[in-house]
Amino acid sequence: MSTVRLTVGQAVVRFLANQWSERDGRRQKLFAGCVGIFGHGNVAGLGQALLQHELAESGARLPYVLARNEQAMVHTAVAYARQSDRLQTWACTASVGPGSTNMLTGAALATVNRLPVLLLPSGTFATRVAGPVLQELEVPYAADITVNDAFRPLSRFFDRVNRPEQLPTALLNAMRVLTDPVETGAVTIALPQDVQAEAFDWPVELFAERVWRVARPLPEAVDIVEAAAAIRAAQRPLIVAGGGVHYSGAEDALRAFCELTGIPVGETQAGKGALPHGHPQAMGAIGATGTTAANALAREADVVIGVGTRYSDFTTASHTAFQHPDVRFVNINVARFDAGKLAGLPVVADAREALAALTAALDGFAVDPAYVDRQATLWREWDAQVEAAYHPPADVTDALADGVLTQGTVLGCVNELSDPRDVVVCAAGSMPGDLHKLWRVRDRKAYHVEYGYSCMGYEIPGGIGVRLADPDRDVFVLVGDGSYLMMPTELVTAVQERVKIIVVLVQNHGFHSIGSLSESLGSQRFGTRYRFRDPATGRLDGEKLPVDLAANARSLGATVIEVHSRAELEQAIKDAKAAPADGGPVVIHVETDPGVHAPDSDAWWDVPVSQVSELDSTRRAYGTYAAHRTTQRPHLAPTERTDR
């Protein structure tokens, strides 16, 4: 057996550089590179290996990018994976202790969203020869526990390599999970710092090129027959399109299915853009942040066809969205876990393949023309509200302070002045909900809102990941001041790598989304405004803080444009788009009024209200909450099968 002597760190790098994914005959590198921050846990192991790899005569096939925050670098890798339809990702390396545990939030985000990322947290000494070492966790009841055990519940696969001999099995299992559309998510291989630098004689076969085929599971014929029968029996069927439509590349199959049957489509956050804006069956967002059109059809639907959705509480409006007394569900999903939700009839298969099979099985079926007319009427009514949000009437604009815009105006300007293929990125605050309702998607990969974990701080590193994955598109990062302050530092990474992202930084002096939620729950926006503490009352309700976010962004190396009117915003967007592709980040700073809201979705989100309170506002809110609770549905009745 031929062997090659390498350290564990060198073996990891050489192995990752030779991994490929393949789907539909198209191959691509599984790992676009490694992003990380070095410390005493990984600088002599993976750090040395990446340097050696970069200096090799053959050139680096696993380029290294220096991040500024470990959580952020995972977000960058996850965003890259999503933009690549889960066919590519990055590896992330961090040092011992806080460097590694900073990646925990990113791990949770990846797993919640079913997006592949490889995490390589460093550990303390496997030999324990020098323990306890700097940043080592000691617990009195188990000597083998480290802080990296916190990754276990957040990972789809976890292993700790305490001996070099364990590495091949760990790596092969990691690749298996990363390329499995059912199992994918965060994959963690913990590497103690002494093991990373340890040499071993490896079989050369370990480093051969490997191609991991991303499967397209076909549906069972009987499931298609039963699903088609349920749909044929429906009077008002409705599709809920989730992220699985995009990940399987099923947009054309969905369009063909809708055009054959006339069945309308409501979209989750991850599924937005499954049909382009303007398609007659596209009813836009569904659920708590949905359109009145999609939510009206959801209330009346007798059969709901879920395609690649996990039915989160926002999608189902906390189980109040679907009100037909006999509503049943047909769920197309590659994961049986999701296909069985809401007591639905499961069609466990790739979304594209299942939709193609259902289209053939439903040949000759179409919904009643009156139902199609109702779709068109509902959409016209909603689209008029979108237009009013994009271009507010004079009575709204006249009431605004000088230089302050509405958030709808900001979104409208970006939407109307961006190219159809440009990508909008967002994650937390009030803007994800407004984008879900208002954004007019014109390309399948042009909408990137992370709302599975809705992680503040995702936006800028996520935008970097999208741009790295798709450098021919401009990327608009929409971020509020609250989320920006969580993680602005990756602007430095964008400057370093000359990654052009256009950051629209919305300043509204507080937590807009949670402020509105707090008010609706009777908590009076307590603790959600950025204010001085009033010396007279001792409360945080004094003057606005003199925070200059434009100056902050400028100090990090970004090009900054400050705007104070709609005309200035429009010009800034044009200037930003005209900026060089390798010119680094451009930040457009704009102030908005948090008191002007987007059109209401006519839907509900279940956030419990205090059952007893001395506050009148809370007591009133609880009465409203209790009334909504009466409309929740358990959705437990089984969907009938044709063979029973």
mmCIF file of N, CA, C and O in Angstrom, residues 366-435:
data_model
loop_
_atom_site.group_PDB
_atom_site.id
_atom_site.type_symbol
_atom_site.label_atom_id
_atom_site.label_comp_id
_atom_site.label_asym_id
_atom_site.label_seq_id
_atom_site.Cartn_x
_atom_site.Cartn_y
_atom_site.Cartn_z
ATOM 1 N N ALA A 366 -58.110 20.863 -14.573
ATOM 2 C CA ALA A 366 -57.891 22.290 -14.337
ATOM 3 C C ALA A 366 -58.939 22.777 -13.353
ATOM 4 O O ALA A 366 -60.068 22.252 -13.310
ATOM 5 N N VAL A 367 -58.590 23.768 -12.582
ATOM 6 C CA VAL A 367 -59.543 24.320 -11.628
ATOM 7 C C VAL A 367 -60.613 25.104 -12.381
ATOM 8 O O VAL A 367 -60.448 25.455 -13.554
ATOM 9 N N ASP A 368 -61.702 25.386 -11.699
ATOM 10 C CA ASP A 368 -62.809 26.128 -12.292
ATOM 11 C C ASP A 368 -62.345 27.512 -12.736
ATOM 12 O O ASP A 368 -61.591 28.182 -12.016
ATOM 13 N N PRO A 369 -62.765 27.986 -13.888
ATOM 14 C CA PRO A 369 -62.364 29.329 -14.351
ATOM 15 C C PRO A 369 -62.691 30.437 -13.354
ATOM 16 O O PRO A 369 -61.962 31.440 -13.279
ATOM 17 N N ALA A 370 -63.764 30.266 -12.588
ATOM 18 C CA ALA A 370 -64.114 31.287 -11.594
ATOM 19 C C ALA A 370 -63.030 31.394 -10.521
ATOM 20 O O ALA A 370 -62.781 32.484 -9.983
ATOM 21 N N TYR A 371 -62.396 30.278 -10.219
ATOM 22 C CA TYR A 371 -61.313 30.283 -9.239
ATOM 23 C C TYR A 371 -60.092 31.026 -9.788
ATOM 24 O O TYR A 371 -59.424 31.772 -9.072
ATOM 25 N N VAL A 372 -59.824 30.861 -11.064
ATOM 26 C CA VAL A 372 -58.726 31.582 -11.705
ATOM 27 C C VAL A 372 -59.023 33.084 -11.707
ATOM 28 O O VAL A 372 -58.135 33.910 -11.448
ATOM 29 N N ASP A 373 -60.285 33.439 -11.981
ATOM 30 C CA ASP A 373 -60.667 34.858 -11.962
ATOM 31 C C ASP A 373 -60.499 35.461 -10.562
ATOM 32 O O ASP A 373 -60.074 36.615 -10.419
ATOM 33 N N ARG A 374 -60.824 34.671 -9.550
ATOM 34 C CA ARG A 374 -60.677 35.168 -8.174
ATOM 35 C C ARG A 374 -59.201 35.423 -7.860
ATOM 36 O O ARG A 374 -58.864 36.422 -7.204
ATOM 37 N N GLN A 375 -58.341 34.557 -8.330
ATOM 38 C CA GLN A 375 -56.904 34.773 -8.136
ATOM 39 C C GLN A 375 -56.481 36.123 -8.724
ATOM 40 O O GLN A 375 -55.767 36.898 -8.080
ATOM 41 N N ALA A 376 -56.921 36.376 -9.944
ATOM 42 C CA ALA A 376 -56.528 37.612 -10.623
ATOM 43 C C ALA A 376 -57.042 38.842 -9.877
ATOM 44 O O ALA A 376 -56.329 39.848 -9.729
ATOM 45 N N THR A 377 -58.281 38.768 -9.382
ATOM 46 C CA THR A 377 -58.860 39.903 -8.651
ATOM 47 C C THR A 377 -58.104 40.168 -7.355
ATOM 48 O O THR A 377 -57.751 41.316 -7.038
ATOM 49 N N LEU A 378 -57.849 39.099 -6.600
ATOM 50 C CA LEU A 378 -57.126 39.258 -5.342
ATOM 51 C C LEU A 378 -55.730 39.825 -5.573
ATOM 52 O O LEU A 378 -55.257 40.668 -4.796
ATOM 53 N N TRP A 379 -55.071 39.373 -6.647
ATOM 54 C CA TRP A 379 -53.720 39.856 -6.890
ATOM 55 C C TRP A 379 -53.709 41.332 -7.301
ATOM 56 O O TRP A 379 -52.852 42.092 -6.856
ATOM 57 N N ARG A 380 -54.661 41.743 -8.123
ATOM 58 C CA ARG A 380 -54.722 43.153 -8.515
ATOM 59 C C ARG A 380 -54.890 44.047 -7.291
ATOM 60 O O ARG A 380 -54.260 45.110 -7.182
ATOM 61 N N GLU A 381 -55.735 43.613 -6.369
ATOM 62 C CA GLU A 381 -55.960 44.404 -5.163
ATOM 63 C C GLU A 381 -54.685 44.516 -4.336
ATOM 64 O O GLU A 381 -54.351 45.585 -3.816
ATOM 65 N N TRP A 382 -53.959 43.407 -4.207
ATOM 66 C CA TRP A 382 -52.722 43.440 -3.433
ATOM 67 C C TRP A 382 -51.646 44.260 -4.142
ATOM 68 O O TRP A 382 -50.951 45.054 -3.505
ATOM 69 N N ASP A 383 -51.501 44.074 -5.429
ATOM 70 C CA ASP A 383 -50.447 44.765 -6.167
ATOM 71 C C ASP A 383 -50.633 46.280 -6.086
ATOM 72 O O ASP A 383 -49.648 47.032 -6.097
ATOM 73 N N ALA A 384 -51.867 46.722 -5.984
ATOM 74 C CA ALA A 384 -52.125 48.157 -5.816
ATOM 75 C C ALA A 384 -51.597 48.635 -4.462
ATOM 76 O O ALA A 384 -51.077 49.757 -4.347
ATOM 77 N N GLN A 385 -51.702 47.793 -3.449
ATOM 78 C CA GLN A 385 -51.157 48.154 -2.140
ATOM 79 C C GLN A 385 -49.636 48.208 -2.174
ATOM 80 O O GLN A 385 -49.016 49.065 -1.522
ATOM 81 N N VAL A 386 -49.018 47.321 -2.925
ATOM 82 C CA VAL A 386 -47.561 47.345 -3.067
ATOM 83 C C VAL A 386 -47.127 48.649 -3.729
ATOM 84 O O VAL A 386 -46.175 49.305 -3.298
ATOM 85 N N GLU A 387 -47.853 49.025 -4.780
ATOM 86 C CA GLU A 387 -47.512 50.255 -5.492
ATOM 87 C C GLU A 387 -47.624 51.461 -4.559
ATOM 88 O O GLU A 387 -46.784 52.372 -4.599
ATOM 89 N N ALA A 388 -48.630 51.465 -3.697
ATOM 90 C CA ALA A 388 -48.796 52.568 -2.753
ATOM 91 C C ALA A 388 -47.692 52.579 -1.701
ATOM 92 O O ALA A 388 -47.289 53.650 -1.214
ATOM 93 N N ALA A 389 -47.192 51.390 -1.334
ATOM 94 C CA ALA A 389 -46.076 51.327 -0.382
ATOM 95 C C ALA A 389 -44.786 51.814 -1.026
ATOM 96 O O ALA A 389 -43.974 52.497 -0.384
ATOM 97 N N TYR A 390 -44.574 51.469 -2.297
ATOM 98 C CA TYR A 390 -43.383 51.921 -3.020
ATOM 99 C C TYR A 390 -43.416 53.429 -3.288
ATOM 100 O O TYR A 390 -42.378 54.096 -3.261
ATOM 101 N N HIS A 391 -44.616 53.950 -3.549
ATOM 102 C CA HIS A 391 -44.777 55.366 -3.885
ATOM 103 C C HIS A 391 -45.865 55.948 -2.976
ATOM 104 O O HIS A 391 -47.011 56.122 -3.395
ATOM 105 N N PRO A 392 -45.530 56.242 -1.720
ATOM 106 C CA PRO A 392 -46.542 56.681 -0.749
ATOM 107 C C PRO A 392 -47.240 57.958 -1.198
ATOM 108 O O PRO A 392 -46.630 58.834 -1.833
ATOM 109 N N PRO A 393 -48.518 58.087 -0.871
ATOM 110 C CA PRO A 393 -49.253 59.313 -1.222
ATOM 111 C C PRO A 393 -48.730 60.511 -0.439
ATOM 112 O O PRO A 393 -48.007 60.380 0.550
ATOM 113 N N ALA A 394 -49.117 61.685 -0.871
ATOM 114 C CA ALA A 394 -48.597 62.934 -0.306
ATOM 115 C C ALA A 394 -48.891 63.060 1.183
ATOM 116 O O ALA A 394 -48.077 63.595 1.938
ATOM 117 N N ASP A 395 -50.063 62.579 1.640
ATOM 118 C CA ASP A 395 -50.388 62.740 3.054
ATOM 119 C C ASP A 395 -49.426 61.962 3.948
ATOM 120 O O ASP A 395 -49.217 62.314 5.115
ATOM 121 N N VAL A 396 -48.812 60.899 3.412
ATOM 122 C CA VAL A 396 -47.814 60.143 4.174
ATOM 123 C C VAL A 396 -46.469 60.847 4.124
ATOM 124 O O VAL A 396 -45.819 61.083 5.154
ATOM 125 N N THR A 397 -46.023 61.201 2.932
ATOM 126 C CA THR A 397 -44.697 61.811 2.789
ATOM 127 C C THR A 397 -44.625 63.186 3.433
ATOM 128 O O THR A 397 -43.586 63.573 3.970
ATOM 129 N N ASP A 398 -45.733 63.933 3.391
ATOM 130 C CA ASP A 398 -45.724 65.277 3.986
ATOM 131 C C ASP A 398 -45.570 65.219 5.501
ATOM 132 O O ASP A 398 -45.082 66.172 6.122
ATOM 133 N N ALA A 399 -45.992 64.098 6.098
ATOM 134 C CA ALA A 399 -45.927 63.967 7.555
ATOM 135 C C ALA A 399 -44.551 63.537 8.051
ATOM 136 O O ALA A 399 -44.282 63.558 9.255
ATOM 137 N N LEU A 400 -43.661 63.152 7.140
ATOM 138 C CA LEU A 400 -42.339 62.678 7.533
ATOM 139 C C LEU A 400 -41.424 63.844 7.870
ATOM 140 O O LEU A 400 -41.557 64.947 7.327
ATOM 141 N N ALA A 401 -40.476 63.589 8.765
ATOM 142 C CA ALA A 401 -39.460 64.590 9.071
ATOM 143 C C ALA A 401 -38.583 64.809 7.847
ATOM 144 O O ALA A 401 -38.453 63.936 6.985
ATOM 145 N N ASP A 402 -37.975 65.973 7.767
ATOM 146 C CA ASP A 402 -37.136 66.313 6.626
ATOM 147 C C ASP A 402 -35.992 65.299 6.479
ATOM 148 O O ASP A 402 -35.279 65.017 7.441
ATOM 149 N N GLY A 403 -35.844 64.749 5.277
ATOM 150 C CA GLY A 403 -34.767 63.805 5.013
ATOM 151 C C GLY A 403 -35.060 62.374 5.403
ATOM 152 O O GLY A 403 -34.199 61.508 5.260
ATOM 153 N N VAL A 404 -36.261 62.101 5.915
ATOM 154 C CA VAL A 404 -36.632 60.756 6.352
ATOM 155 C C VAL A 404 -37.588 60.149 5.336
ATOM 156 O O VAL A 404 -38.529 60.805 4.875
ATOM 157 N N LEU A 405 -37.355 58.884 4.981
ATOM 158 C CA LEU A 405 -38.201 58.179 4.017
ATOM 159 C C LEU A 405 -38.969 57.070 4.714
ATOM 160 O O LEU A 405 -38.698 56.732 5.871
ATOM 161 N N THR A 406 -39.929 56.494 4.014
ATOM 162 C CA THR A 406 -40.572 55.289 4.523
ATOM 163 C C THR A 406 -39.739 54.080 4.105
ATOM 164 O O THR A 406 -39.002 54.121 3.111
ATOM 165 N N GLN A 407 -39.865 53.005 4.858
ATOM 166 C CA GLN A 407 -39.150 51.782 4.490
ATOM 167 C C GLN A 407 -39.663 51.237 3.170
ATOM 168 O O GLN A 407 -38.892 50.709 2.361
ATOM 169 N N GLY A 408 -40.957 51.391 2.914
ATOM 170 C CA GLY A 408 -41.514 50.955 1.633
ATOM 171 C C GLY A 408 -40.903 51.704 0.463
ATOM 172 O O GLY A 408 -40.652 51.121 -0.605
ATOM 173 N N THR A 409 -40.646 52.993 0.644
ATOM 174 C CA THR A 409 -40.006 53.778 -0.406
ATOM 175 C C THR A 409 -38.606 53.248 -0.693
ATOM 176 O O THR A 409 -38.195 53.118 -1.855
ATOM 177 N N VAL A 410 -37.859 52.930 0.365
ATOM 178 C CA VAL A 410 -36.499 52.406 0.197
ATOM 179 C C VAL A 410 -36.532 51.088 -0.569
ATOM 180 O O VAL A 410 -35.786 50.891 -1.545
ATOM 181 N N LEU A 411 -37.404 50.180 -0.151
ATOM 182 C CA LEU A 411 -37.493 48.889 -0.837
ATOM 183 C C LEU A 411 -37.924 49.082 -2.291
ATOM 184 O O LEU A 411 -37.418 48.402 -3.195
ATOM 185 N N GLY A 412 -38.870 49.992 -2.507
ATOM 186 C CA GLY A 412 -39.343 50.228 -3.864
ATOM 187 C C GLY A 412 -38.256 50.758 -4.768
ATOM 188 O O GLY A 412 -38.115 50.334 -5.922
ATOM 189 N N CYS A 413 -37.471 51.691 -4.264
ATOM 190 C CA CYS A 413 -36.380 52.243 -5.077
ATOM 191 C C CYS A 413 -35.382 51.169 -5.456
ATOM 192 O O CYS A 413 -34.948 51.077 -6.614
ATOM 193 N N VAL A 414 -34.989 50.356 -4.490
ATOM 194 C CA VAL A 414 -34.015 49.298 -4.780
ATOM 195 C C VAL A 414 -34.605 48.295 -5.764
ATOM 196 O O VAL A 414 -33.943 47.882 -6.726
ATOM 197 N N ASN A 415 -35.860 47.909 -5.557
ATOM 198 C CA ASN A 415 -36.488 46.925 -6.433
ATOM 199 C C ASN A 415 -36.596 47.437 -7.866
ATOM 200 O O ASN A 415 -36.296 46.731 -8.837
ATOM 201 N N GLU A 416 -36.995 48.686 -8.009
ATOM 202 C CA GLU A 416 -37.237 49.232 -9.345
ATOM 203 C C GLU A 416 -35.958 49.607 -10.086
ATOM 204 O O GLU A 416 -35.934 49.580 -11.325
ATOM 205 N N LEU A 417 -34.893 49.920 -9.356
ATOM 206 C CA LEU A 417 -33.657 50.352 -10.006
ATOM 207 C C LEU A 417 -32.612 49.240 -10.109
ATOM 208 O O LEU A 417 -31.598 49.415 -10.787
ATOM 209 N N SER A 418 -32.835 48.134 -9.448
ATOM 210 C CA SER A 418 -31.923 47.000 -9.580
ATOM 211 C C SER A 418 -32.264 46.222 -10.846
ATOM 212 O O SER A 418 -33.366 46.317 -11.388
ATOM 213 N N ASP A 419 -31.295 45.447 -11.319
ATOM 214 C CA ASP A 419 -31.522 44.594 -12.478
ATOM 215 C C ASP A 419 -32.282 43.338 -12.056
ATOM 216 O O ASP A 419 -32.213 42.931 -10.885
ATOM 217 N N PRO A 420 -32.981 42.699 -12.983
ATOM 218 C CA PRO A 420 -33.744 41.496 -12.615
ATOM 219 C C PRO A 420 -32.903 40.411 -11.952
ATOM 220 O O PRO A 420 -33.387 39.689 -11.087
ATOM 221 N N ARG A 421 -31.624 40.291 -12.336
ATOM 222 C CA ARG A 421 -30.774 39.241 -11.782
ATOM 223 C C ARG A 421 -30.054 39.671 -10.505
ATOM 224 O O ARG A 421 -29.379 38.846 -9.877
ATOM 225 N N ASP A 422 -30.166 40.908 -10.111
ATOM 226 C CA ASP A 422 -29.540 41.337 -8.864
ATOM 227 C C ASP A 422 -30.189 40.614 -7.690
ATOM 228 O O ASP A 422 -31.381 40.269 -7.732
ATOM 229 N N VAL A 423 -29.412 40.401 -6.644
ATOM 230 C CA VAL A 423 -29.881 39.635 -5.490
ATOM 231 C C VAL A 423 -30.092 40.565 -4.306
ATOM 232 O O VAL A 423 -29.237 41.406 -3.997
ATOM 233 N N VAL A 424 -31.221 40.405 -3.616
ATOM 234 C CA VAL A 424 -31.461 41.130 -2.376
ATOM 235 C C VAL A 424 -31.222 40.164 -1.219
ATOM 236 O O VAL A 424 -31.669 39.014 -1.242
ATOM 237 N N VAL A 425 -30.471 40.616 -0.209
ATOM 238 C CA VAL A 425 -30.123 39.798 0.955
ATOM 239 C C VAL A 425 -30.617 40.500 2.211
ATOM 240 O O VAL A 425 -30.407 41.704 2.393
ATOM 241 N N CYS A 426 -31.260 39.746 3.088
ATOM 242 C CA CYS A 426 -31.749 40.287 4.353
ATOM 243 C C CYS A 426 -31.941 39.121 5.317
ATOM 244 O O CYS A 426 -31.888 37.950 4.915
ATOM 245 N N ALA A 427 -32.163 39.438 6.613
ATOM 246 C CA ALA A 427 -32.311 38.334 7.560
ATOM 247 C C ALA A 427 -33.160 38.671 8.779
ATOM 248 O O ALA A 427 -33.858 37.802 9.275
ATOM 249 N N ALA A 428 -33.064 39.869 9.313
ATOM 250 C CA ALA A 428 -33.704 40.112 10.603
ATOM 251 C C ALA A 428 -34.280 41.512 10.657
ATOM 252 O O ALA A 428 -33.918 42.387 9.871
ATOM 253 N N GLY A 429 -35.178 41.726 11.617
ATOM 254 C CA GLY A 429 -35.829 43.016 11.771
ATOM 255 C C GLY A 429 -37.138 43.070 11.015
ATOM 256 O O GLY A 429 -37.744 42.047 10.679
ATOM 257 N N SER A 430 -37.576 44.270 10.707
ATOM 258 C CA SER A 430 -38.856 44.442 10.018
ATOM 259 C C SER A 430 -38.735 44.228 8.513
ATOM 260 O O SER A 430 -39.726 43.918 7.849
ATOM 261 N N MET A 431 -37.532 44.398 7.969
ATOM 262 C CA MET A 431 -37.398 44.323 6.512
ATOM 263 C C MET A 431 -37.685 42.940 5.923
ATOM 264 O O MET A 431 -38.235 42.852 4.827
ATOM 265 N N PRO A 432 -37.309 41.824 6.582
ATOM 266 C CA PRO A 432 -37.673 40.532 5.983
ATOM 267 C C PRO A 432 -39.173 40.378 5.738
ATOM 268 O O PRO A 432 -39.590 39.871 4.696
ATOM 269 N N GLY A 433 -39.979 40.831 6.701
ATOM 270 C CA GLY A 433 -41.415 40.748 6.505
ATOM 271 C C GLY A 433 -41.893 41.636 5.382
ATOM 272 O O GLY A 433 -42.730 41.236 4.555
ATOM 273 N N ASP A 434 -41.351 42.859 5.315
ATOM 274 C CA ASP A 434 -41.742 43.770 4.241
ATOM 275 C C ASP A 434 -41.277 43.257 2.882
ATOM 276 O O ASP A 434 -42.001 43.363 1.884
ATOM 277 N N LEU A 435 -40.061 42.711 2.832
ATOM 278 C CA LEU A 435 -39.573 42.140 1.575
ATOM 279 C C LEU A 435 -40.435 40.977 1.131
ATOM 280 O O LEU A 435 -40.753 40.821 -0.057
#
